[in-house]
XYZ file of C-alpha atoms in Angstrom:
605
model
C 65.691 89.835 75.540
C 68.543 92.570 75.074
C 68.026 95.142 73.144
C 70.564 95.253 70.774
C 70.224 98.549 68.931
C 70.651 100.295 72.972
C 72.605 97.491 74.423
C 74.053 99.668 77.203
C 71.087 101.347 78.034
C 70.122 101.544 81.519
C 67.065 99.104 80.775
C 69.108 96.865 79.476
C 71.454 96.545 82.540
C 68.813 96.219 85.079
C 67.318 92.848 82.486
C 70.834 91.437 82.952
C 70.985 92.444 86.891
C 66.969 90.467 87.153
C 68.051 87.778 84.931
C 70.951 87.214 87.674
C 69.054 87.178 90.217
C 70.665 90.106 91.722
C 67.663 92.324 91.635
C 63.684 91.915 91.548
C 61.800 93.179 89.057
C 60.120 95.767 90.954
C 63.932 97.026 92.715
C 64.374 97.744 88.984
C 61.355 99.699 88.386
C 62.040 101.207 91.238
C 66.181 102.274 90.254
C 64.953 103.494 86.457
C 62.074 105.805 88.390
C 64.847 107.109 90.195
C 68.062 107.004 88.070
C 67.280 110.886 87.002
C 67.203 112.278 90.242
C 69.850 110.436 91.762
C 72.443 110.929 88.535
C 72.067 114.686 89.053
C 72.750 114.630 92.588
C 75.986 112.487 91.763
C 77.022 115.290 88.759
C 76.561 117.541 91.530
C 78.708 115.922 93.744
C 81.409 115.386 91.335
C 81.367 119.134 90.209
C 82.546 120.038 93.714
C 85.327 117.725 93.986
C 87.055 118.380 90.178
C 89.928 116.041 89.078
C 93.057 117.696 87.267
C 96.117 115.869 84.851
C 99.422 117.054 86.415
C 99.159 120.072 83.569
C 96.359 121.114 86.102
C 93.741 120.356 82.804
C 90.398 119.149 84.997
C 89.038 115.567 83.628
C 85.642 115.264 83.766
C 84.527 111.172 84.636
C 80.788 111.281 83.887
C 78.436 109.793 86.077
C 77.414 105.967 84.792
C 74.607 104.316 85.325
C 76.941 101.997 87.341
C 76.932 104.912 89.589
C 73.426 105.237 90.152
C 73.564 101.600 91.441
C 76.453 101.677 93.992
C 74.777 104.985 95.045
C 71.095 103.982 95.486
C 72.193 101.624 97.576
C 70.200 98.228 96.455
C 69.729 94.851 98.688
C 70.506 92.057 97.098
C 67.712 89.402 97.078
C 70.018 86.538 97.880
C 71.384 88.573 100.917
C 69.779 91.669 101.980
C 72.220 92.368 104.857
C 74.285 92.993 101.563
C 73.729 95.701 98.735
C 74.658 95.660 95.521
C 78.255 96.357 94.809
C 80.461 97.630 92.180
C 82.439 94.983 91.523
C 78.945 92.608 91.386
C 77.526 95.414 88.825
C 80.917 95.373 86.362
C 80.993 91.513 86.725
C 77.341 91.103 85.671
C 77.438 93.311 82.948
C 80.625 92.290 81.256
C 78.617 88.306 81.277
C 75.656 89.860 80.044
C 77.174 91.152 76.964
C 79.881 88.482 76.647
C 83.084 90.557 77.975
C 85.873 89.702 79.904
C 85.497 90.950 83.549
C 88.676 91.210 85.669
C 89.220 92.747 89.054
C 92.671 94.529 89.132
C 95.438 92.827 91.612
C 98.016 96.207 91.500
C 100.486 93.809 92.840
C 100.759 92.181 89.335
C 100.817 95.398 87.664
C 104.028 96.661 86.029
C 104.566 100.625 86.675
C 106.362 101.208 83.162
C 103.562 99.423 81.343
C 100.709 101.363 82.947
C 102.717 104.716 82.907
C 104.639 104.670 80.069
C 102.044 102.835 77.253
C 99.402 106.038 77.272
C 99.398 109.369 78.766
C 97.586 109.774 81.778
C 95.267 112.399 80.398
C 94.057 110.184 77.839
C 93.959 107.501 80.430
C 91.428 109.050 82.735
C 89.583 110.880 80.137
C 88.421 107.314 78.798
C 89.289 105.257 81.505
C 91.851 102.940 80.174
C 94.374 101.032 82.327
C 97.143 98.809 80.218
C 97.110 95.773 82.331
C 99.960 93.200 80.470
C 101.802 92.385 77.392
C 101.612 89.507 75.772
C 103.249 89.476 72.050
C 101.882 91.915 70.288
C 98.628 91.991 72.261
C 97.830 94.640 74.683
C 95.327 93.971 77.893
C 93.799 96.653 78.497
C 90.881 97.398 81.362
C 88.355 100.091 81.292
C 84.545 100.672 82.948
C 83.327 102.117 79.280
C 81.424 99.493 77.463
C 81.261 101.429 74.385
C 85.373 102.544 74.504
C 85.935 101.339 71.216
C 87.299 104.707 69.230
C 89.697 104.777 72.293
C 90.688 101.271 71.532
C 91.389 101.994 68.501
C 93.520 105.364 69.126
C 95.257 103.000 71.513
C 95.955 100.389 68.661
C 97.379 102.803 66.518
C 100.054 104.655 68.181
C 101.254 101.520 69.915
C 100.953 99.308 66.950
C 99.684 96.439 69.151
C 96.229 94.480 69.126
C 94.020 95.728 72.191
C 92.327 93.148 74.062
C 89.804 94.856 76.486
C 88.479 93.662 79.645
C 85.848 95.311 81.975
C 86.976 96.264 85.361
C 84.987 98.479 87.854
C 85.352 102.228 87.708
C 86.654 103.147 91.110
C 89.494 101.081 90.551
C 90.465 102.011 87.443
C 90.447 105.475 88.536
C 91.906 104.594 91.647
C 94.961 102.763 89.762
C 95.719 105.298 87.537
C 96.041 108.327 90.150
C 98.050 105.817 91.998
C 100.558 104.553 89.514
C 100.769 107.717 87.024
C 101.344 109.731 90.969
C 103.994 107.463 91.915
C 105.394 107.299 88.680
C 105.536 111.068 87.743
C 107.316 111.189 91.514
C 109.516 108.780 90.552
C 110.488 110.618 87.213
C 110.883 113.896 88.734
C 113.222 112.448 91.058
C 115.263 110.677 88.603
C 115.755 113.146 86.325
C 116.736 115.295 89.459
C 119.140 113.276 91.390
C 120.490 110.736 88.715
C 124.170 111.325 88.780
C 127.024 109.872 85.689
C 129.424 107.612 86.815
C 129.660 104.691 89.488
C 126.628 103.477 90.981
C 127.857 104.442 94.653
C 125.228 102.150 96.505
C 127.622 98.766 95.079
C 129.617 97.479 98.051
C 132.454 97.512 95.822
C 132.873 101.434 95.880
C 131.435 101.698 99.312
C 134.527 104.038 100.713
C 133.458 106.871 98.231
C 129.916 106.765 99.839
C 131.221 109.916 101.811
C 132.183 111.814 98.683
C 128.473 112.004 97.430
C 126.093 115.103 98.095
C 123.220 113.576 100.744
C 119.853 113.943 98.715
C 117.575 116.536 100.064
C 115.115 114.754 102.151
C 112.726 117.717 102.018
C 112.643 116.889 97.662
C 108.758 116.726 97.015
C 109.060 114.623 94.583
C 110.431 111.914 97.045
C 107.842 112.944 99.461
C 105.012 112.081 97.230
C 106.461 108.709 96.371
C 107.095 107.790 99.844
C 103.749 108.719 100.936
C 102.478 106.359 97.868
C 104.395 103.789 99.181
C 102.842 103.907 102.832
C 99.289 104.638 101.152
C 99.591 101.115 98.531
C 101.508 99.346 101.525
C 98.021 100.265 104.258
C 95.422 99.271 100.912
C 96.891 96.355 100.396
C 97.032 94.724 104.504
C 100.369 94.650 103.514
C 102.215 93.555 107.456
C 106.112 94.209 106.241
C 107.828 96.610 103.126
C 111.104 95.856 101.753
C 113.109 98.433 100.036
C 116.014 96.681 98.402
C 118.762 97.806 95.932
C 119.563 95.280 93.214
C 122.481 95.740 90.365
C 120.398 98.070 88.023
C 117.118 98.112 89.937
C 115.713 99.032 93.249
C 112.882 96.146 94.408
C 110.088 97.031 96.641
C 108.135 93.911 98.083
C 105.341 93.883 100.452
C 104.401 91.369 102.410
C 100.558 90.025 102.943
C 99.128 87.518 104.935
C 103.180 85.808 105.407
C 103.779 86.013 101.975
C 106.103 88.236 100.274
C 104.967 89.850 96.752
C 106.787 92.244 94.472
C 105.088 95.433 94.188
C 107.596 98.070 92.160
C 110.759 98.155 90.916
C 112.106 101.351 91.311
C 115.060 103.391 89.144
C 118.694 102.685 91.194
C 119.315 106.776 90.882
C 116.224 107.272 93.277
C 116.727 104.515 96.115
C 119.045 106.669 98.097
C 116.592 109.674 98.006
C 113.913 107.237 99.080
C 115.999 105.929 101.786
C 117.284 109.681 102.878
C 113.672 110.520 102.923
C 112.720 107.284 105.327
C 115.232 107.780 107.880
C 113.861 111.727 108.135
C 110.688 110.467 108.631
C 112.028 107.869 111.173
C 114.830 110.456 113.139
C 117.669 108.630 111.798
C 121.089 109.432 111.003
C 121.092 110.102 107.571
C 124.911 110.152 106.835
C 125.323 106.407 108.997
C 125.235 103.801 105.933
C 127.600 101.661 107.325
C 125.745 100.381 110.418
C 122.307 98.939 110.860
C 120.012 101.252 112.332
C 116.273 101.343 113.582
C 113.743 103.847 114.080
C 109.938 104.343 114.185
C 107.060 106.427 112.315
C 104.177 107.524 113.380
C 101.047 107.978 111.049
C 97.405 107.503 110.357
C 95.792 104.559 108.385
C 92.157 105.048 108.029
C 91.727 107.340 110.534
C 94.177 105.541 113.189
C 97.359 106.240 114.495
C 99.745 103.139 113.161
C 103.070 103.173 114.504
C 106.065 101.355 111.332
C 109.221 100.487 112.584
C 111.792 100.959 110.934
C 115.081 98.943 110.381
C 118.444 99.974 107.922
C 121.166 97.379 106.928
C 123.881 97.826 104.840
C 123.646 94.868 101.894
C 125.951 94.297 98.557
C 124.453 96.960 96.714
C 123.427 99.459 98.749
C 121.240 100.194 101.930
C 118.201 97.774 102.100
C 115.105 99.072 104.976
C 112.558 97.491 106.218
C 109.316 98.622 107.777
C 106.755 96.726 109.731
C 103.321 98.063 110.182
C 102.206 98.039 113.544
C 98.534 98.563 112.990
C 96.783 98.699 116.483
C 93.676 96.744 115.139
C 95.841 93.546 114.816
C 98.172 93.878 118.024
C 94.996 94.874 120.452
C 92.483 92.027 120.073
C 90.344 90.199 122.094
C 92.139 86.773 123.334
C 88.829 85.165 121.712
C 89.072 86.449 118.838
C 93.377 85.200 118.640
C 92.396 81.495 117.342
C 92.184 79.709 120.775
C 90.024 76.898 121.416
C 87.302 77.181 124.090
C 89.499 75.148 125.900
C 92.964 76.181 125.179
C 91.197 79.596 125.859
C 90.182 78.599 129.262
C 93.483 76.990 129.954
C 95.174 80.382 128.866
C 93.581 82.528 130.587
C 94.197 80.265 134.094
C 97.884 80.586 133.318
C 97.800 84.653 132.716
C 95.493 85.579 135.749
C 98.085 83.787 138.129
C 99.585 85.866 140.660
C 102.749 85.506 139.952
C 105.079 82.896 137.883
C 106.634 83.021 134.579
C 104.329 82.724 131.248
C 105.945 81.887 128.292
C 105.269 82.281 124.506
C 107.121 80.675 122.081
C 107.300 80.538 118.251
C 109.483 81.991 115.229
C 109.596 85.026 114.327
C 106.556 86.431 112.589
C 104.343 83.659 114.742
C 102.381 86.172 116.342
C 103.810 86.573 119.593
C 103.630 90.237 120.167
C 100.313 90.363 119.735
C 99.364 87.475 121.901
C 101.564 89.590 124.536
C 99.778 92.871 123.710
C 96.411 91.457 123.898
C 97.194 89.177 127.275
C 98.502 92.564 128.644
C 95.668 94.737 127.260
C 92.963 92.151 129.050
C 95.263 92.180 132.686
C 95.610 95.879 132.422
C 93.469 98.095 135.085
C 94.180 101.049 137.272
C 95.024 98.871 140.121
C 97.656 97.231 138.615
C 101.101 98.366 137.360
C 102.055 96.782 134.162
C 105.803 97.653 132.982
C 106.964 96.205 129.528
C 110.772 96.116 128.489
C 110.892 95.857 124.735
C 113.738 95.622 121.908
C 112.441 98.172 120.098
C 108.875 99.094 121.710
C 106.803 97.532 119.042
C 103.517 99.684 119.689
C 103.189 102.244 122.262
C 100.130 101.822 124.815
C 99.577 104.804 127.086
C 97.769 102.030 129.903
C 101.973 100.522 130.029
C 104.522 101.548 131.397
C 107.497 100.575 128.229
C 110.860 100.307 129.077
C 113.421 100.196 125.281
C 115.933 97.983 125.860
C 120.009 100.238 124.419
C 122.480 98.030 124.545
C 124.837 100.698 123.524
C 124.244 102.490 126.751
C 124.037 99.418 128.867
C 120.579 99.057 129.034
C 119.582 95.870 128.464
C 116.602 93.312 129.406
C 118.582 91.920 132.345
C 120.371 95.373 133.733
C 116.604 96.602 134.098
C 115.649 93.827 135.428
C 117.650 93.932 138.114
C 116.174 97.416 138.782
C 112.478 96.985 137.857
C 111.754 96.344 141.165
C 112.166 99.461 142.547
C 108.857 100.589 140.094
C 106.402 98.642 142.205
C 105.772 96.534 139.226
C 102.612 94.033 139.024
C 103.403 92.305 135.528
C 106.176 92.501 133.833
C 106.673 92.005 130.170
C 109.792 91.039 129.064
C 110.299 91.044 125.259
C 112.585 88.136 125.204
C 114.781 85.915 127.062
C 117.718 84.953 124.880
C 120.119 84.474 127.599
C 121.144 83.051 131.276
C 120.932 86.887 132.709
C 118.082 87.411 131.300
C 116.391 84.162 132.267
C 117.837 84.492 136.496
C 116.468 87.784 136.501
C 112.968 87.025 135.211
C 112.892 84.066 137.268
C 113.807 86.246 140.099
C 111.185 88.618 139.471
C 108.981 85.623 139.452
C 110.009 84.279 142.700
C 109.219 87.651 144.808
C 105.429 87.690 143.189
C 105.622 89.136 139.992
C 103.522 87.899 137.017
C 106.075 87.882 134.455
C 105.623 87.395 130.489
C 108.172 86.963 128.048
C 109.024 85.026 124.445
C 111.326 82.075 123.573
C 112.448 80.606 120.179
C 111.274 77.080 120.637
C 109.284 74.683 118.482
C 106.631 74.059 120.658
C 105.754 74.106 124.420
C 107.369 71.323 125.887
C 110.796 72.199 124.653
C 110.708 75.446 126.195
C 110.981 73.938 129.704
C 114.129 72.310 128.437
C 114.847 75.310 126.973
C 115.450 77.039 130.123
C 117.518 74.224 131.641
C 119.651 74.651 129.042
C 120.046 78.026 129.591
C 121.594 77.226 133.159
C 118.435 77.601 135.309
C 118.611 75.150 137.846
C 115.688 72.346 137.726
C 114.077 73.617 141.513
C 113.676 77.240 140.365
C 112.025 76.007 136.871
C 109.717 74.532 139.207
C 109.183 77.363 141.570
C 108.604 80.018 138.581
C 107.293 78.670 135.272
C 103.369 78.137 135.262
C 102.681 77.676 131.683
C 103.796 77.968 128.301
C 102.074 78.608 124.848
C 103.320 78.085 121.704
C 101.958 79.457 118.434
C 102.167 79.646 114.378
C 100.059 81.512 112.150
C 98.118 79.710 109.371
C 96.050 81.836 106.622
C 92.495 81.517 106.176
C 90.523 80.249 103.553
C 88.959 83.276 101.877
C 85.250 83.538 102.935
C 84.289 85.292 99.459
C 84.976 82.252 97.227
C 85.222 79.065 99.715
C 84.353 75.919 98.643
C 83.775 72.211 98.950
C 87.086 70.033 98.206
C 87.176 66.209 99.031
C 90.462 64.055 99.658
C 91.655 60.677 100.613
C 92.585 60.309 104.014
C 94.962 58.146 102.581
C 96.496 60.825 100.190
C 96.877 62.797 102.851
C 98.263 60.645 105.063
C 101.359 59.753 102.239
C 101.703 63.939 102.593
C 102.190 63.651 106.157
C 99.441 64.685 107.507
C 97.537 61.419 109.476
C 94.104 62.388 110.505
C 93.409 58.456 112.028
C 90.301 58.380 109.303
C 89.526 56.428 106.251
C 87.780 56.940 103.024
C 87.065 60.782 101.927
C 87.569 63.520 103.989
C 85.371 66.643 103.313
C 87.711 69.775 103.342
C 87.531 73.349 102.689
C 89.445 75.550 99.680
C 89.719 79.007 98.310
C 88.696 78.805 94.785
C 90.209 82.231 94.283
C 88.114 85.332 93.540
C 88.915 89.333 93.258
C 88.664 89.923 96.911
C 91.827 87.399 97.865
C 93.404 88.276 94.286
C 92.742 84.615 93.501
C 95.135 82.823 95.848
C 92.387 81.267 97.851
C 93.275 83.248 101.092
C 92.329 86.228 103.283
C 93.670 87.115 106.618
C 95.088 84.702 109.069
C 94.939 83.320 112.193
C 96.673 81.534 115.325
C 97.295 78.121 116.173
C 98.382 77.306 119.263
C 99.691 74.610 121.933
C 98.576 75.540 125.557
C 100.758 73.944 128.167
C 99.926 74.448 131.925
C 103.211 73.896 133.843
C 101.461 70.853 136.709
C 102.690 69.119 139.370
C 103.393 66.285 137.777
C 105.654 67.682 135.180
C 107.741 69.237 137.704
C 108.634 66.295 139.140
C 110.042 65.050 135.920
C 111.903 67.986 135.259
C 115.220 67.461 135.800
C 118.487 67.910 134.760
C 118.379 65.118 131.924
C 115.051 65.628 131.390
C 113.714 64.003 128.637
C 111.452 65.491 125.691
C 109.267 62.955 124.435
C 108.153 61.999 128.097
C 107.457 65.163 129.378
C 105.495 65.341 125.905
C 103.364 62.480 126.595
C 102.350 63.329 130.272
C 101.550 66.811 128.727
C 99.417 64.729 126.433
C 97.988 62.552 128.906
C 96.510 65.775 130.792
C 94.740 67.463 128.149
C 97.793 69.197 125.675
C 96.908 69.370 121.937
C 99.853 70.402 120.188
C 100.120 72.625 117.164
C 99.210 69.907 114.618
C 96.518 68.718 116.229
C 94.724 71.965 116.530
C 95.719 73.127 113.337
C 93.849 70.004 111.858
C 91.140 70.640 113.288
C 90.853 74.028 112.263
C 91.131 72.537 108.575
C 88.679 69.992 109.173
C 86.671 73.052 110.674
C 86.715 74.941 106.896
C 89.052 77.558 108.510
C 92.237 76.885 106.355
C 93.611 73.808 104.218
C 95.994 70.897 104.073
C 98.329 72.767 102.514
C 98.669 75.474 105.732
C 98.677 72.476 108.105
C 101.497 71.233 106.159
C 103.817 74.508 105.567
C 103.358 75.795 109.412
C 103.633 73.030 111.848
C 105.146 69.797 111.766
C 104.797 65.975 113.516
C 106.002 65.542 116.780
């Protein structure tokens, strides 16, 4: 029973925490024995590391009994490799006492609401983050149970009814440096550098682009919300950012797991400064507006060098970037850990530790080739062999390669040093793609005089990459001579393991979809039900699918000029291939993604 006249108490949150089956009885004992010692050692703690308001006032954040939880460090009974967690403390208390509990997704949140509704003094000092707007209602989270006087003050000078919902403390917190730090860059920065007149980023007045003052790039205000860019960009597993100027607005998007999501929208009177202060960071030429232009960055993310790449384009309205994390974690992994099956696995790795020959990798952009390249090149890669990479642009920069950047300007491209690669004494070569008949006589030269050599092609899938290179103008006997396999690949997302569950369909439904699995009757499947971890789409992370196709004898022989696709297909099929869809499937009937992924990234053949 909760006591009502203490309903917050400490006692009472361990009953709900027990009654949850979170906790044993005697863990609680045991936390409410030691909740004095352990809260002074946190006020201790937080006394060194004092928070200040951007009037330098400090804001004190006392220590909750929350806090005692997450630091005491408590299995949980129903998984003691686990403890108990934050989030799982907020969520259990807001049931217990019939609130709302709501992990924050910042990608939904809107910076004016959150920055502009309260001050950020009054904010932090009782943890209150405006969430949305609906009507006249106001959602608003906070970690203080007993907030209500707050609420009220909240109610009053914005004239709207409050609806509060309990989120955990560190994000709150976390949220409201973030935003009210971006935003009070933002501000500064706009009020700065807004200027009357045209708006000189529309392609209309795009001649008096020369006429304007450059924005400082060393402005600290446009430092700080740069650097909160990168910071949200590396929380959030975010793979791309998009900077792009609109009409009135300036749009940032980030994209996670393949999918792009709109994170701010910025003031129009800022995006040049942000843009000035991007190519600094990225050695480019700030004054160039007119011509695309690409660069790199260098920085840390979690206590790792990440290399971004950056690329400039001029658009209708201004100068749109676009910066792709290169995070080292994702482009070095183990080929097991890629998506392979044991036997494509087998099969790839038969192709790769040839001698020599051509290996190809095909797939659109964004399939995941680079890092199937990196981490094929990573596992060949010794002291006794010389491995020499020629890239457009180096994507990530590995000390154990020798990388070549391919300047067309200057005249060097992949096939001019090609031609001269030789002379290095290379083992492997990596070519970053073939794209045309130079290209592809010089790689298959390379090939020919025992060089392993592996490169990318735009194809669909495996089989029409042989094709591929016939129609390119390589002659049918040197296909022969210097291709030894191909692999083609997509990237499906995952089905988040936090909230998976059980889902049941017609093989017959999903058959009228498209997808024909050769069953009958119910098919047990996998979904994402959505939870706070995979901000309730149902997915977290993804993975490869691929199509491993050895280059044998027998498809040689039918290799010709005319050759034809759908019987080089079969034979493939007839000695072991199983295409894109096929392994795809099964990684849905596996509980790795769902129909829906199947669907979206591969196709029927």
């Amino acid at each position: 029973m909760i006591d009502q006249e203490h309903r917050f108490s400490s006692q009472n949150i361990c009953k709900i925490l027990v009654a949850r089956g979170l906790i044993s009885k005697e863990q609680a004992r045991d936390v409410l024995l030691r909740e004095a010692a352990a809260t002074k050692a946190l006020e201790a703690k937080n006394a060194e590391k004092k928070r200040r308001d951007s009037s330098g006032t400090v804001i004190e954040t006392p220590v909750t009994f929350a806090d005692v939880l997450v630091a005491l460090k408590i299995k949980l009974i129903s998984d003691p490799a686990k403890t108990l967690d934050e989030d799982t403390i907020y969520e259990a208390m807001a049931q217990g006492f019939g609130m709302v509990y709501k992990k924050i997704d910042p990608l939904k949140l809107e910076l004016n609401l959150v920055t502009k509704t309260i001050p950020r003094s009054f904010a932090m000092k009782h943890l209150l983050l405006p969430l949305e707007m609906d009507g006249d209602r106001l959602v608003v989270a906070t970690s203080h149970l007993f907030n209500q006087e707050a609420i009220d003050d909240v109610e009053r000078v914005t004239n709207l009814k409050v609806v509060p919902v309990i989120s955990s403390k560190s994000d709150v917190i976390r949220l409201i440096d973030e935003f009210f730090g971006f935003r009070h860059s933002i501000t500064a920065a706009e009020d700065q550098f807004s200027r009357t007149g045209v708006d000189l980023g529309n392609l209309e007045q795009y001649v008096k682009l020369k006429t304007v003052d450059e924005l400082p790039s060393t402005d600290q205000h446009i430092v700080n919300a740069v650097n909160h860019l990168f910071a949200y960009a590396f929380e959030q597993r975010s793979s791309d950012i998009h900077i792009e100027p609109k009409r009135e607005t300036s749009l940032v998007r980030m994209r996670i797991d393949g999918m792009l999501h709109t994170a701010f929208k910025l003031p129009k009177q800022v995006h040049n400064a942000v843009i000035s202060r991007i190519k600094t960071l990225s050695r480019l030429d700030m004054a160039e507006r007119r011509r695309p232009q690409d660069g790199r960055i260098k920085t840390v993310k979690g206590g790792k060098e990440v290399e971004i790449r950056v690329s400039t384009i001029p658009v209708a309205f201004g100068e749109k970037v676009v910066m792709r994390i290169m995070d080292p974690d994702v482009l070095f992994q183990d080929l097991g850990m890629l998506g392979l099956s044991a036997g494509d696995l087998e099969r790839f790795k038969g192709i790769v530790t040839r001698p020599h020959g051509i290996v190809l990798v095909t797939g659109p952009t964004g399939s995941g080739k680079s890092t199937t390249l990196y981490s094929t090149l990573r596992m060949l890669s010794s002291p006794e062999v010389n491995v020499v990479t020629i890239e457009e642009p180096i994507e990530m920069i590995h000390e154990d390669f020798n990388q070549i950047s391919v300047q067309p300007a200057i005249g060097v491209t992949f096939a001019s040093i090609l031609r001269n690669i030789l002379r290095q004494d290379p083992d492997i070569i990596m070519v970053g793609e073939i794209r045309d008949i130079e290209t592809a006589q010089s790689a298959v030269q390379a090939a020919l005089t025992g060089h392993l050599v592996l490169s990318t092609l735009h194809t669909n899938d495996a089989v029409t990459s042989v094709t591929r290179l016939l129609d390119l103008g390589i002659p049918p006997f040197l296909v022969h001579s210097s291709l030894v396999g191909v692999v083609a690949q997509r990237l499906v997302r995952k089905i988040c393991s936090n909230c998976k569950g059980d889902l049941t369909m017609d093989a017959g439904e999903l058959k009228q979809m498209g997808l024909d699995l050769n069953l009958e009757g119910p098919v047990p499947l996998k979904h994402g039900k959505g939870c706070v971890q995979c901000r309730n789409t149902g997915y977290k992370g993804r993975q490869g699918i691929f199509e491993v196709l050895p280059y044998s004898e027998s498809m040689k022989k039918m290799t010709s000029d005319d050759a034809n696709i759908p019987s080089l297909r079969k034979r493939a099929q007839m000695e072991g291939l199983i295409s894109l869809r096929e392994n795809a499937v099964k990684a849905m009937l596996e509980g790795r993604t769902t129909y829906q992924e199947v669907l979206r990234v591969t196709f029927e053949q």
